[in-house]
PDB file of C-alpha atoms in Angstrom:
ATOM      1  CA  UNK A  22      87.049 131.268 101.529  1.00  0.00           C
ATOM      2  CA  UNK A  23      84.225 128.718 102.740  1.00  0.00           C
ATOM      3  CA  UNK A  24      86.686 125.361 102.129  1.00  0.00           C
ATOM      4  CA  UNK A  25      88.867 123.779 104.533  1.00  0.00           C
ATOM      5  CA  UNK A  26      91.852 125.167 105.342  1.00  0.00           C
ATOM      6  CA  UNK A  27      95.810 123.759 106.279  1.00  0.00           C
ATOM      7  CA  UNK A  28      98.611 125.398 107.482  1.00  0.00           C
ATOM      8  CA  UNK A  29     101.357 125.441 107.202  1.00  0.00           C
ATOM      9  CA  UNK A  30     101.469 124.457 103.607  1.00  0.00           C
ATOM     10  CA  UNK A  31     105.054 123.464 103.879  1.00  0.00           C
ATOM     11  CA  UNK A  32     106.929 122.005 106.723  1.00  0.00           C
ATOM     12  CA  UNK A  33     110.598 120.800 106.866  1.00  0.00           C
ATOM     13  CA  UNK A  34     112.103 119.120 109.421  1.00  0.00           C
ATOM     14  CA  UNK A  35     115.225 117.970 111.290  1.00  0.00           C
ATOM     15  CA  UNK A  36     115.119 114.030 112.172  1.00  0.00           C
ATOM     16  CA  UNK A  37     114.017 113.824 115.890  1.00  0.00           C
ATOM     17  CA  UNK A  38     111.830 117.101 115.805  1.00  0.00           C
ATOM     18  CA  UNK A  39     108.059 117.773 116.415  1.00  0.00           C
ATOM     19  CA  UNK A  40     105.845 119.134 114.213  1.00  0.00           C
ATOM     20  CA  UNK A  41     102.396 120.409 114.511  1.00  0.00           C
ATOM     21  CA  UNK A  42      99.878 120.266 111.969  1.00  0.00           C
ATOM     22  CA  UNK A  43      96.766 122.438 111.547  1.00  0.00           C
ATOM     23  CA  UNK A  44      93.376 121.866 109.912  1.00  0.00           C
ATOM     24  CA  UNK A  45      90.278 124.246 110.070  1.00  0.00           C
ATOM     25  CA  UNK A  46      87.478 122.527 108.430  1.00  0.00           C
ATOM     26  CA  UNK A  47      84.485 124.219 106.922  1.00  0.00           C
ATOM     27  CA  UNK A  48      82.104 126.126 109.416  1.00  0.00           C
ATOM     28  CA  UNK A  49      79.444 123.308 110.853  1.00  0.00           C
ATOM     29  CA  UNK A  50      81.327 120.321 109.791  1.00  0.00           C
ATOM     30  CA  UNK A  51      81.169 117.866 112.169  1.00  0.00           C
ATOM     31  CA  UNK A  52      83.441 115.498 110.844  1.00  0.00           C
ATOM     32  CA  UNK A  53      86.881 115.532 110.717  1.00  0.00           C
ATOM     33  CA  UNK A  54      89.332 113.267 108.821  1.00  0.00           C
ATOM     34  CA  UNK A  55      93.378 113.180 108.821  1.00  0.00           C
ATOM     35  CA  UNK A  56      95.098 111.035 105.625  1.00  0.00           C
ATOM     36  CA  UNK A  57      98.821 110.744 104.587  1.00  0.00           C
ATOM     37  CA  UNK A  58      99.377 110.431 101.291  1.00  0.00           C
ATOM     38  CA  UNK A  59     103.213 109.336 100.349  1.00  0.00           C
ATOM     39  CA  UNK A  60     105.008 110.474  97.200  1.00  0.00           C
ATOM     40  CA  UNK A  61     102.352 108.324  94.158  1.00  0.00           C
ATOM     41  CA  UNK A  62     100.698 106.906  96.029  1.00  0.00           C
ATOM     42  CA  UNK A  63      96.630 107.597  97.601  1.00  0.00           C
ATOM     43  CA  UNK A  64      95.766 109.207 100.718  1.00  0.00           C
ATOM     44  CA  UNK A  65      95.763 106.631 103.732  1.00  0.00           C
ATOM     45  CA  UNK A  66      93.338 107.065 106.361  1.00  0.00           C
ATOM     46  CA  UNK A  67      94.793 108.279 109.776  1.00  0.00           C
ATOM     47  CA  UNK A  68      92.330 109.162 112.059  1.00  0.00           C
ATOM     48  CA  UNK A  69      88.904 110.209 112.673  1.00  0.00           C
ATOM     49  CA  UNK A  70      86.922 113.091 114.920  1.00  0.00           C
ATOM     50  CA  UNK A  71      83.577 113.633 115.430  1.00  0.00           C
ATOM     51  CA  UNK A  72      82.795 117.009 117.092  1.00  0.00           C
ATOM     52  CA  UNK A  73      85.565 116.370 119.544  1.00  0.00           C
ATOM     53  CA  UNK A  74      85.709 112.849 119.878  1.00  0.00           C
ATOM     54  CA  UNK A  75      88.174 110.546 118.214  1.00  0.00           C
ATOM     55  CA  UNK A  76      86.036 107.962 116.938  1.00  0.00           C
ATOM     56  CA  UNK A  77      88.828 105.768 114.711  1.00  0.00           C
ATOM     57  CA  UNK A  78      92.773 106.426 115.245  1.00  0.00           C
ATOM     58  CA  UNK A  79      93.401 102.614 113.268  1.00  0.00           C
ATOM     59  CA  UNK A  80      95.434 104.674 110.744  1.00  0.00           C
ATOM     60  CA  UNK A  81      98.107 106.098 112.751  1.00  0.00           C
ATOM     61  CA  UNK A  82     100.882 104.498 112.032  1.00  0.00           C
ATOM     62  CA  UNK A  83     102.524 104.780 115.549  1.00  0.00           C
ATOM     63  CA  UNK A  84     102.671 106.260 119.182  1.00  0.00           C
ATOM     64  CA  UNK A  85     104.767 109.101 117.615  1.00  0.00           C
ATOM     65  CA  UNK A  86     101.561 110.280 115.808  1.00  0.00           C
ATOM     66  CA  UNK A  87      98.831 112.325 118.183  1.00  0.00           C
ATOM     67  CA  UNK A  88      95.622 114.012 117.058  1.00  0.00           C
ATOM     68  CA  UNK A  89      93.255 116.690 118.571  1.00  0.00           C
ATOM     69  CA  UNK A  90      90.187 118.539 118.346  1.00  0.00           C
ATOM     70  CA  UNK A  91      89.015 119.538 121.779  1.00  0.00           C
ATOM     71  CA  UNK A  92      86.809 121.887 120.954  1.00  0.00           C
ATOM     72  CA  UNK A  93      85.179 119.913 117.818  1.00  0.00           C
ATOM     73  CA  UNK A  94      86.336 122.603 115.575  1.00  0.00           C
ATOM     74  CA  UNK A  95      90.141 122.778 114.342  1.00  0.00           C
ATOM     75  CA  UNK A  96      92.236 120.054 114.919  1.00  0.00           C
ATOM     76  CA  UNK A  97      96.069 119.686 115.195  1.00  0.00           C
ATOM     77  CA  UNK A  98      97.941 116.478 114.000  1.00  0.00           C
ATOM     78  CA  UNK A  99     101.145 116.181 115.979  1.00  0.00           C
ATOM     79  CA  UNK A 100     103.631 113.811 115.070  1.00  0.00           C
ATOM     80  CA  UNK A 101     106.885 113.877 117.921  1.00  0.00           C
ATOM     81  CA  UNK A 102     110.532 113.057 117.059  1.00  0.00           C
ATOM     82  CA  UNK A 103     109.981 112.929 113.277  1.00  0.00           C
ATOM     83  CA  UNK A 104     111.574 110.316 111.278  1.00  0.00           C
ATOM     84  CA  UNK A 105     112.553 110.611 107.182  1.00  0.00           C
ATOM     85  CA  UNK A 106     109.334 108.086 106.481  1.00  0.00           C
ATOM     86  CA  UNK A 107     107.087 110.683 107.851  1.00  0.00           C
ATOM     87  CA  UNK A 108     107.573 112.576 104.662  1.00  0.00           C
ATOM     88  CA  UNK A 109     104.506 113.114 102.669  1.00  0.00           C
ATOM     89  CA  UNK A 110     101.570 115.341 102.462  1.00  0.00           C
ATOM     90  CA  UNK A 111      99.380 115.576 104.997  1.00  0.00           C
ATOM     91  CA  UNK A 112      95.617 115.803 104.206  1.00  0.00           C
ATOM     92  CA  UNK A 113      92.689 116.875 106.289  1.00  0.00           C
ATOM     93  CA  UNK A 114      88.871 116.405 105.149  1.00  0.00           C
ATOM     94  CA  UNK A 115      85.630 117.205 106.832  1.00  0.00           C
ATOM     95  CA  UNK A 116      82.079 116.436 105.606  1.00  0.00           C
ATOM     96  CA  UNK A 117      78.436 117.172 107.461  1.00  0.00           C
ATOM     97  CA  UNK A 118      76.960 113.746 108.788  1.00  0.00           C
ATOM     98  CA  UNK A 119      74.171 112.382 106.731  1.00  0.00           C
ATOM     99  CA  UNK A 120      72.703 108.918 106.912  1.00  0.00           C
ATOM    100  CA  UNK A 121      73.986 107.908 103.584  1.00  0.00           C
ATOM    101  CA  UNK A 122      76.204 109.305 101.348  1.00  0.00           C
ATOM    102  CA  UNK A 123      78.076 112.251 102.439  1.00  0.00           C
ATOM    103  CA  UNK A 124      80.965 114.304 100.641  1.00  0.00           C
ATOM    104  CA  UNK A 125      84.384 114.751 102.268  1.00  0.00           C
ATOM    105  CA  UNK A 126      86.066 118.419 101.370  1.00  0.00           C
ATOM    106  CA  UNK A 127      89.743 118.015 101.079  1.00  0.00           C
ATOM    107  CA  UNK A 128      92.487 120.938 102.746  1.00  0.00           C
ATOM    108  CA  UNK A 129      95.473 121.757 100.315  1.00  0.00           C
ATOM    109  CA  UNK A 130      97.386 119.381 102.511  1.00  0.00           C
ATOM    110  CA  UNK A 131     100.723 120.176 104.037  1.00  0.00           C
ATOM    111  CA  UNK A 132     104.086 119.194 102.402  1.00  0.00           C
ATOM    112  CA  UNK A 133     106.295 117.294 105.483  1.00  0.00           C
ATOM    113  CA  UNK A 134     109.822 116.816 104.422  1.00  0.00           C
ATOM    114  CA  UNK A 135     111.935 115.335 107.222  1.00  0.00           C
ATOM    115  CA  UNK A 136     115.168 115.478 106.674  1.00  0.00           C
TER     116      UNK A 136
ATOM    117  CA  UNK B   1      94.256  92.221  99.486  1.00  0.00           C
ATOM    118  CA  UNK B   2      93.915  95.887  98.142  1.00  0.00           C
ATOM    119  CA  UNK B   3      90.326  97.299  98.617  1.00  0.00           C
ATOM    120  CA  UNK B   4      90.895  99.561  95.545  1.00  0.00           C
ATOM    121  CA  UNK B   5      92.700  98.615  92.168  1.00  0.00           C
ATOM    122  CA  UNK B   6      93.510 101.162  89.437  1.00  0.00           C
ATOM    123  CA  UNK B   7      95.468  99.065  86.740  1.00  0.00           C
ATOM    124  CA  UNK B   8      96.433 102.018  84.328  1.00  0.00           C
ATOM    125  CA  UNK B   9      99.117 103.834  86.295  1.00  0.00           C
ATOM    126  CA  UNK B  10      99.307 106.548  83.277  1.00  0.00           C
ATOM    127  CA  UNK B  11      97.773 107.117  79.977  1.00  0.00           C
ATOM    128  CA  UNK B  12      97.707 109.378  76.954  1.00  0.00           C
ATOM    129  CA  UNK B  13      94.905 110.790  75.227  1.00  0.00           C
ATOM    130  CA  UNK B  14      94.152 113.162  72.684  1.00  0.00           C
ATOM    131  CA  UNK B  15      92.215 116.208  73.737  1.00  0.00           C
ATOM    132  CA  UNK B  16      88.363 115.730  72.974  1.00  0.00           C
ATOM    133  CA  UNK B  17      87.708 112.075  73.213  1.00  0.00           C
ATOM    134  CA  UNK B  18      86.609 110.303  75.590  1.00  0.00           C
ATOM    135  CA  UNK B  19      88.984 108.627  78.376  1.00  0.00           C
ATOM    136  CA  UNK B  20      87.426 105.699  80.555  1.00  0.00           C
ATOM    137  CA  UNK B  21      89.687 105.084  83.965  1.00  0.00           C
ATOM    138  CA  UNK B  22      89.419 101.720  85.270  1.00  0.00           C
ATOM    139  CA  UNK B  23      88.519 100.845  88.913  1.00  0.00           C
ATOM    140  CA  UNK B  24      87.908  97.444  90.607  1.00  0.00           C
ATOM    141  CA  UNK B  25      86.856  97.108  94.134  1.00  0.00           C
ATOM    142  CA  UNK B  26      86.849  94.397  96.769  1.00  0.00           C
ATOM    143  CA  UNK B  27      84.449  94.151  99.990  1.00  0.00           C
ATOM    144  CA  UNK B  28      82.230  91.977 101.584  1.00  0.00           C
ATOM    145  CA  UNK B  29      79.721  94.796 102.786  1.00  0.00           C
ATOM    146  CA  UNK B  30      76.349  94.919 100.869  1.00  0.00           C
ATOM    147  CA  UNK B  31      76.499  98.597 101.591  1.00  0.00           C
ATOM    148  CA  UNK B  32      78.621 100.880 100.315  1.00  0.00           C
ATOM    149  CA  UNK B  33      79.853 103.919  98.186  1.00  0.00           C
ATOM    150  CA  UNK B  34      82.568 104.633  95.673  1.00  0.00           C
ATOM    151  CA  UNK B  35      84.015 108.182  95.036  1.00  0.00           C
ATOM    152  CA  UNK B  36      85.930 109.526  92.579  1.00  0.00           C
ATOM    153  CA  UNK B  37      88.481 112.191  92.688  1.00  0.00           C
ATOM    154  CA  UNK B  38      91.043 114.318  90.928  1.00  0.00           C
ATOM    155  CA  UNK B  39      94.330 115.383  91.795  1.00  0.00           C
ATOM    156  CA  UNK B  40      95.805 118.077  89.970  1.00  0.00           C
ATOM    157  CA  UNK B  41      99.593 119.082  90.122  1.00  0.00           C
ATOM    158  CA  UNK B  42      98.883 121.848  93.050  1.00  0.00           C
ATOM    159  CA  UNK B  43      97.395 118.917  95.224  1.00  0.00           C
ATOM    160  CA  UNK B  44      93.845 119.564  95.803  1.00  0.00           C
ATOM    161  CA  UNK B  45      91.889 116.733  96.000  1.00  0.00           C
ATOM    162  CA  UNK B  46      88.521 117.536  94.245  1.00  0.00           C
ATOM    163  CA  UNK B  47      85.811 115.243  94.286  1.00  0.00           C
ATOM    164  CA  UNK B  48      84.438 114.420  90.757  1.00  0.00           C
ATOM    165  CA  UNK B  49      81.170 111.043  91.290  1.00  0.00           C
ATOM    166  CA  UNK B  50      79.448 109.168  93.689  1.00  0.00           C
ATOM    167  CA  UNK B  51      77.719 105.993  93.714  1.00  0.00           C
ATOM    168  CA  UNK B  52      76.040 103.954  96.474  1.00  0.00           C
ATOM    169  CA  UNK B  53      75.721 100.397  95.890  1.00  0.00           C
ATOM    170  CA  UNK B  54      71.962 100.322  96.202  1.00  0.00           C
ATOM    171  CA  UNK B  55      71.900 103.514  93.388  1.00  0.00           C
ATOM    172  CA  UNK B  56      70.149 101.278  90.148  1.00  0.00           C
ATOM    173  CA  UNK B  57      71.631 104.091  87.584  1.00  0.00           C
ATOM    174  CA  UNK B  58      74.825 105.133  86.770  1.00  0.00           C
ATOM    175  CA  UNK B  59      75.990 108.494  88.431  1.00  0.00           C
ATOM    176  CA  UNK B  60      76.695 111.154  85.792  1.00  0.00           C
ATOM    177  CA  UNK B  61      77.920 114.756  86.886  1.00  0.00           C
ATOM    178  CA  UNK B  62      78.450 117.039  83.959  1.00  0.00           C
ATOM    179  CA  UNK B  63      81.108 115.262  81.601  1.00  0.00           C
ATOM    180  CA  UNK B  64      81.844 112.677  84.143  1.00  0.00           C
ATOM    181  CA  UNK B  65      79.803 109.451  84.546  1.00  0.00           C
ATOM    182  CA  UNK B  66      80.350 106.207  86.659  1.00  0.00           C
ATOM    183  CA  UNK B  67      80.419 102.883  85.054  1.00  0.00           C
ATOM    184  CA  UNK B  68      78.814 101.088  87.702  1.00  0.00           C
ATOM    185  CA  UNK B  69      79.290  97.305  87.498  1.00  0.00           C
ATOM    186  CA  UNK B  70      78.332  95.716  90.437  1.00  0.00           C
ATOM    187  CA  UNK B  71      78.127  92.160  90.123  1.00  0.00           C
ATOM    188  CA  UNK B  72      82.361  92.828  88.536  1.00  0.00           C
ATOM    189  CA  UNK B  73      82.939  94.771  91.430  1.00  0.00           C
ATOM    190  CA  UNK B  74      83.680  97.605  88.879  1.00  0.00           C
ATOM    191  CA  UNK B  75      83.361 101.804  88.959  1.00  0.00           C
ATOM    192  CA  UNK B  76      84.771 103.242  85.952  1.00  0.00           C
ATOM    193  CA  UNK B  77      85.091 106.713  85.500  1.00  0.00           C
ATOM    194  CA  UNK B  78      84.033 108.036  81.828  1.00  0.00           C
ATOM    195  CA  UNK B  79      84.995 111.284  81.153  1.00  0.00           C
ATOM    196  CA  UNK B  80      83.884 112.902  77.726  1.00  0.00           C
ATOM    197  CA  UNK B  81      84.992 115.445  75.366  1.00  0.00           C
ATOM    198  CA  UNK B  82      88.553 115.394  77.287  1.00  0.00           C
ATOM    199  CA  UNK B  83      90.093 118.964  78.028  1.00  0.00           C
ATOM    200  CA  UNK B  84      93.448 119.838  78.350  1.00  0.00           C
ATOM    201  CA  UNK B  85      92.443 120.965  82.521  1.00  0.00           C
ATOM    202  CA  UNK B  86      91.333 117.048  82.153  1.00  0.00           C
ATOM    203  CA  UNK B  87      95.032 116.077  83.147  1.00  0.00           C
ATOM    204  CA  UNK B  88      95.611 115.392  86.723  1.00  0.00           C
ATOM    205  CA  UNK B  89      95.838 112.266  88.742  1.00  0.00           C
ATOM    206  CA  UNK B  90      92.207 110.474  89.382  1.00  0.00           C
ATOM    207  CA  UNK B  91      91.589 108.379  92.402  1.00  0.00           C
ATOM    208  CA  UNK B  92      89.242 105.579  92.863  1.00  0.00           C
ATOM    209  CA  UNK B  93      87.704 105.498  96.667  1.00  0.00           C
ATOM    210  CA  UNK B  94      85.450 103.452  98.347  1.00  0.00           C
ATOM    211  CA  UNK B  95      83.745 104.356 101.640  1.00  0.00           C
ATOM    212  CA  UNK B  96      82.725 100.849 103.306  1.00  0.00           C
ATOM    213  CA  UNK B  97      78.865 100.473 105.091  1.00  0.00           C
ATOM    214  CA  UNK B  98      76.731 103.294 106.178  1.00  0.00           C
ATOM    215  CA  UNK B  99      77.394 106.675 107.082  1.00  0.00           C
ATOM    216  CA  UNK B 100      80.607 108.743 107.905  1.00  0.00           C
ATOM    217  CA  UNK B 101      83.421 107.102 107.639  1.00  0.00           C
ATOM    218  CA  UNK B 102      86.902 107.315 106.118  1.00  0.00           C
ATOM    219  CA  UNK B 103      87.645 106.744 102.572  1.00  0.00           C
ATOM    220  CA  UNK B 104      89.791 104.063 101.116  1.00  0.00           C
ATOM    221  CA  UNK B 105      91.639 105.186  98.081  1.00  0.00           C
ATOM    222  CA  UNK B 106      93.556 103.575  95.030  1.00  0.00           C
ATOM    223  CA  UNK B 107      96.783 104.544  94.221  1.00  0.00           C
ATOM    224  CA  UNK B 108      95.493 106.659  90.799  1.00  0.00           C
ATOM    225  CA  UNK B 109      96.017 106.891  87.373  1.00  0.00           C
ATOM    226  CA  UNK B 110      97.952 109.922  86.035  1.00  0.00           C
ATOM    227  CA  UNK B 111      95.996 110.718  83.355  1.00  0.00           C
ATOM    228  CA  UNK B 112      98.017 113.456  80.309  1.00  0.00           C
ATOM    229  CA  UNK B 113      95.633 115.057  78.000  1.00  0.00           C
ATOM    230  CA  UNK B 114      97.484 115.451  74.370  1.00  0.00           C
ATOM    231  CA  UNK B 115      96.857 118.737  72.568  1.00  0.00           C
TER     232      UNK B 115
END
């Protein structure tokens, strides 16, 4: 398929481990966006790539959390030593740039439970 | 202050009428855009409307049209003829200024369609 693309789509994980998060957004998207969205509630911005560069990381919510994208293409989401409040699915989005209004295409997400 | 307000945590309606989902925003940019999007139980998000701020007429998209009320700070979503595929959870989004950037999001209305 043409859309973007997570994986895993479930994750579960023992307090204290690291877990690695992938996103392949759609062919020639330049941007790249990372949201957590907790059980009822909307997605809450994380962080931000264009091409490779991280343009806005305001969202993540500490040190523990580390994105990538070094070759402007996939990105990973890392978050180390996971902790029970990390639990919630994880959504990526790309869009094209346009000077105006531009569409973000949302991944199924991956499902972190950290037990 | 929340950016994005949906009052109507859940609501009810009987299959073919019409359903309006409320949506207040707050920001101090002249510029902006509001989004629309639906949740369904296997987690997509799946974007629905758009409106910029400087767009005069309401956005329509098939059976879905934005209530745009600008000087309320308003973006209702109508949707008409309601379907039973109608039920999901909606969020209300706002993208603040020009350009790419991330999307702020409401915490959505679960919206049940009635046969």
């Amino acid at each position: 398929g043409a859309g973007v693309s997570q994986s895993p789509r479930y994750k579960v994980a023992k307090r204290g481990q690291d877990v690695a998060l992938r996103c392949d957004p759609i062919s020639g998207h330049v941007s790249l966006f990372w949201y957590q969205q907790a059980l009822g509630q909307g997605p809450e911005f994380l962080t931000y790539f264009q091409n490779e560069a991280q343009l806005d990381k305001s969202g993540l919510p500490s040190d523990r959390f580390f994105a990538e994208r070094p070759e402007g293409s996939v990105s990973t989401l890392k978050i180390q030593r996971t902790q029970q409040e990390d639990s919630a699915v994880y959504l990526c989005a790309s869009s094209r740039i346009a000077e105006d209004y531009n569409e973000q295409f949302f991944g199924p997400g991956t499902r972190l439970t950290v037990l | 202050a929340q950016k994005i307000t949906q009052t109507q945590p859940g609501m009810f309606v009987q299959e073919k009428e019409a359903v309006t989902l409320d949506c207040t925003y707050d920001t101090s940019d002249q510029s902006y855009g509001l989004f629309w999007y639906k949740q369904p139980s296997s987690g997509e998000m799946i974007f629905l409307i758009y409106q910029g701020s400087y767009d005069e007429q309401n956005a329509t998209e098939g059976r879905y049209s934005l209530n745009f009320q600008k000087a309320r700070k308003s973006a209702n979503l109508v949707i008409s003829a309601s379907q039973l595929g109608d039920s999901a959870m909606y969020f209300c989004a706002m993208r603040e200024g020009v350009g790419d950037d991330k999307i702020i999001f409401g915490k959505g209305t679960r919206l049940h369609i009635l046969p």
